[in-house]
CSV table of C-alpha atoms in Angstrom, one decimal:
chain,number,residue,atom,x,y,z
A,1,MET,CA,18.7,-7.4,-1.1
A,2,SER,CA,21.8,-8.7,0.8
A,3,ALA,CA,19.9,-10.4,3.6
A,4,ASP,CA,18.1,-13.6,2.6
A,5,GLU,CA,14.4,-13.4,2.0
A,6,PHE,CA,13.5,-15.4,5.2
A,7,THR,CA,15.6,-13.2,7.5
A,8,VAL,CA,14.0,-10.1,6.0
A,9,ILE,CA,10.5,-11.5,6.5
A,10,HIS,CA,11.2,-12.8,10.0
A,11,ASP,CA,13.1,-9.8,11.3
A,12,LEU,CA,11.4,-6.9,9.6
A,13,PHE,CA,7.9,-7.8,8.6
A,14,ALA,CA,6.7,-10.5,10.9
A,15,PRO,CA,6.6,-8.1,13.9
A,16,HIS,CA,3.7,-6.4,12.0
A,17,ALA,CA,1.8,-9.6,11.4
A,18,THR,CA,0.5,-10.3,14.9
A,19,SER,CA,-2.8,-12.2,14.2
A,20,GLU,CA,-2.9,-15.9,14.7
A,21,GLY,CA,-3.9,-16.4,11.0
A,22,ALA,CA,-0.8,-14.6,9.8
A,23,ARG,CA,1.2,-17.4,11.3
A,24,ALA,CA,4.1,-15.0,11.9
A,25,LEU,CA,4.5,-15.0,8.0
A,26,ARG,CA,6.1,-18.4,8.2
A,27,ASP,CA,3.6,-20.1,6.0
A,28,ASP,CA,2.7,-19.9,2.3
A,29,ALA,CA,-0.8,-18.7,3.1
A,30,ALA,CA,-2.7,-16.8,5.8
A,31,ILE,CA,-5.9,-17.7,7.4
A,32,PHE,CA,-8.5,-15.2,8.5
A,33,GLU,CA,-12.2,-15.5,9.2
A,34,ALA,CA,-14.3,-13.7,6.7
A,35,ARG,CA,-17.7,-12.6,8.1
A,36,GLY,CA,-19.7,-12.0,4.9
A,37,THR,CA,-18.8,-9.7,2.1
A,38,LEU,CA,-15.1,-8.7,1.5
A,39,VAL,CA,-14.0,-5.7,-0.5
A,40,VAL,CA,-10.6,-6.4,-2.1
A,41,THR,CA,-8.3,-4.0,-4.0
A,42,THR,CA,-4.7,-4.1,-5.2
A,43,ASP,CA,-2.3,-1.5,-6.5
A,44,THR,CA,1.3,-1.5,-7.6
A,45,ILE,CA,3.7,1.3,-7.4
A,46,VAL,CA,7.0,1.4,-9.3
A,47,GLU,CA,10.1,3.5,-8.8
A,48,GLY,CA,10.4,6.0,-11.7
A,49,VAL,CA,6.8,5.7,-12.6
A,50,HIS,CA,4.8,6.4,-9.4
A,51,PHE,CA,7.6,7.8,-7.2
A,52,LEU,CA,11.2,8.9,-7.6
A,53,GLY,CA,14.3,7.1,-6.4
A,54,GLU,CA,15.3,9.9,-4.2
A,55,ASP,CA,11.9,10.0,-2.4
A,56,PRO,CA,12.2,9.1,1.3
A,57,ILE,CA,11.6,5.4,1.7
A,58,GLU,CA,9.2,6.1,4.6
A,59,THR,CA,6.9,8.0,2.3
A,60,VAL,CA,7.1,5.3,-0.4
A,61,ALA,CA,5.9,2.7,2.2
A,62,MET,CA,3.1,5.0,3.2
A,63,LYS,CA,2.1,5.6,-0.4
A,64,ALA,CA,2.0,1.8,-1.1
A,65,LEU,CA,-0.5,1.3,1.7
A,66,ARG,CA,-2.5,4.5,1.4
A,67,VAL,CA,-3.4,4.2,-2.3
A,68,ASN,CA,-5.1,0.9,-1.3
A,69,VAL,CA,-6.7,2.3,1.9
A,70,SER,CA,-8.2,5.0,-0.3
A,71,ASP,CA,-9.8,2.5,-2.6
A,72,ILE,CA,-11.2,0.5,0.3
A,73,VAL,CA,-12.6,3.6,2.1
A,74,ALA,CA,-14.1,4.8,-1.2
A,75,LYS,CA,-16.2,1.7,-1.2
A,76,GLY,CA,-17.6,2.4,2.3
A,77,ALA,CA,-15.5,-0.3,3.9
A,78,ARG,CA,-12.9,-0.6,6.7
A,79,PRO,CA,-9.5,-2.0,5.7
A,80,VAL,CA,-8.6,-5.1,7.8
A,81,ALA,CA,-5.9,-7.1,6.2
A,82,ALA,CA,-3.0,-6.7,3.7
A,83,LEU,CA,-0.7,-8.7,1.5
A,84,LEU,CA,2.6,-7.1,0.6
A,85,ASN,CA,4.6,-8.1,-2.5
A,86,LEU,CA,8.0,-6.4,-2.3
A,87,VAL,CA,10.4,-6.5,-5.2
A,88,TRP,CA,13.5,-4.8,-3.8
A,89,SER,CA,15.9,-3.1,-6.2
A,90,ASP,CA,19.5,-4.3,-6.0
A,91,ALA,CA,20.5,-0.6,-6.7
A,92,ARG,CA,19.0,0.5,-3.3
A,93,PRO,CA,20.8,0.1,0.0
A,94,ALA,CA,19.7,-3.0,1.9
A,95,THR,CA,19.6,-0.9,5.1
A,96,GLU,CA,16.5,0.9,3.7
A,97,ILE,CA,14.4,-2.3,4.0
A,98,ALA,CA,14.3,-1.9,7.8
A,99,THR,CA,13.2,1.7,7.4
A,100,PHE,CA,10.6,0.7,4.9
A,101,ALA,CA,9.2,-2.0,7.2
A,102,ASP,CA,9.1,0.3,10.2
A,103,SER,CA,7.3,3.0,8.3
A,104,LEU,CA,4.8,0.5,6.8
A,105,GLY,CA,4.3,-1.0,10.3
A,106,ARG,CA,3.4,2.4,11.8
A,107,ASP,CA,1.0,3.1,8.9
A,108,LEU,CA,-0.6,-0.4,9.2
A,109,LYS,CA,-1.2,0.2,12.9
A,110,PHE,CA,-2.6,3.7,12.2
A,111,PHE,CA,-5.2,2.3,9.8
A,112,GLY,CA,-5.9,-0.8,11.9
A,113,VAL,CA,-4.7,-3.1,9.1
A,114,GLU,CA,-3.1,-6.5,9.8
A,115,LEU,CA,-0.2,-7.7,7.5
A,116,VAL,CA,-1.1,-11.3,6.8
A,117,GLY,CA,1.3,-12.3,4.0
A,118,GLY,CA,2.9,-11.6,0.7
A,119,ASP,CA,6.2,-12.2,-1.0
A,120,THR,CA,9.6,-10.7,-1.2
A,121,THR,CA,12.3,-10.9,-3.8
A,122,SER,CA,14.9,-8.7,-5.5
A,123,THR,CA,15.6,-7.3,-8.9
A,124,PRO,CA,18.2,-5.5,-10.9
A,125,GLY,CA,15.3,-3.2,-12.0
A,126,PRO,CA,13.3,-0.6,-10.1
A,127,LEU,CA,11.8,-1.0,-6.6
A,128,THR,CA,8.3,-2.4,-7.1
A,129,ILE,CA,5.7,-2.7,-4.4
A,130,ALA,CA,2.3,-4.4,-4.8
A,131,MET,CA,-0.2,-4.5,-2.0
A,132,THR,CA,-3.6,-6.2,-1.8
A,133,LEU,CA,-6.0,-5.0,0.9
A,134,PHE,CA,-9.1,-6.7,2.2
A,135,GLY,CA,-11.9,-4.6,3.8
A,136,GLU,CA,-15.2,-5.2,5.5
A,137,PRO,CA,-18.1,-3.1,4.3
A,138,LEU,CA,-19.5,-0.7,6.9
A,139,GLY,CA,-23.0,-0.8,5.3
A,140,ALA,CA,-25.3,-3.2,3.6
A,141,ARG,CA,-24.3,-1.9,0.1
A,142,VAL,CA,-20.9,-1.4,-1.5
A,143,PRO,CA,-21.1,1.5,-4.0
A,144,ALA,CA,-19.7,1.2,-7.5
A,145,ARG,CA,-17.8,3.9,-9.1
A,146,GLY,CA,-20.7,4.9,-11.4
A,147,ASP,CA,-23.5,4.7,-8.8
A,148,ALA,CA,-23.6,8.4,-8.0
A,149,GLN,CA,-26.8,10.1,-9.3
A,150,VAL,CA,-27.5,13.7,-10.1
A,151,GLY,CA,-28.6,15.5,-7.0
A,152,GLU,CA,-26.7,13.2,-4.6
A,153,ASP,CA,-24.0,14.4,-2.3
A,154,VAL,CA,-20.5,13.3,-3.3
A,155,TRP,CA,-17.8,13.1,-0.6
A,156,LEU,CA,-14.1,13.2,-1.4
A,157,VAL,CA,-12.0,10.9,0.8
A,158,GLY,CA,-9.2,13.4,1.2
A,159,GLY,CA,-6.9,15.8,-0.6
A,160,GLU,CA,-7.3,17.3,-4.0
A,161,ILE,CA,-7.9,15.0,-6.9
A,162,GLY,CA,-4.8,14.7,-9.0
A,163,SER,CA,-2.4,16.4,-6.6
A,164,ALA,CA,-0.1,13.4,-6.2
A,165,TRP,CA,0.2,13.1,-10.0
A,166,LEU,CA,0.7,16.8,-10.3
A,167,GLY,CA,3.5,16.8,-7.7
A,168,LEU,CA,5.3,13.9,-9.5
A,169,GLN,CA,5.1,15.8,-12.8
A,170,LEU,CA,6.6,18.9,-11.1
A,171,ARG,CA,9.4,16.9,-9.5
A,172,ARG,CA,10.2,15.3,-12.8
A,173,GLY,CA,10.3,18.7,-14.5
A,174,GLU,CA,7.7,17.6,-17.0
A,175,ILE,CA,5.6,20.7,-16.2
A,176,GLY,CA,6.5,24.0,-14.7
A,177,LEU,CA,4.9,26.2,-12.1
A,178,ALA,CA,4.0,28.7,-14.8
A,179,ARG,CA,1.6,26.2,-16.3
A,180,LEU,CA,-0.2,25.9,-13.0
A,181,ARG,CA,-1.0,29.6,-12.8
């Protein structure tokens, strides 16, 4: 990352942190009012493991957010706030950071999520993105993964289960189309 950390935060990510509690990302901690129960999840995606280096950086940003949104929604909650920990690879062009931030900002807005903080640094290793999302339950009860009972309806949040993993395996050449038929 050629630009210093504070410039990257101020110029690229602070515009997406508009709540008063986010403090324009100029503080070490964010403040937001919690009204009761919070649902919290975190996921990390790593270049070469969860996405490929040649994947468009826009879709990488979207994936980083959406894997977490999926977890929050699966708990019957509405995502409201996010922490972003971005470990930028020295091997990637620094100009991609702005594209990443713009794409993430659009997706945050789409889902109604406020960026409230996080951390940025660089590494000689792979691009690594960790996000933590906070959500507010929409009902009185937050379901656990094993709560479903025989005879109950089960709703899928979206897409086909395993399709992202399958697509990555195909792109890596680890499985072929013949195996899918």
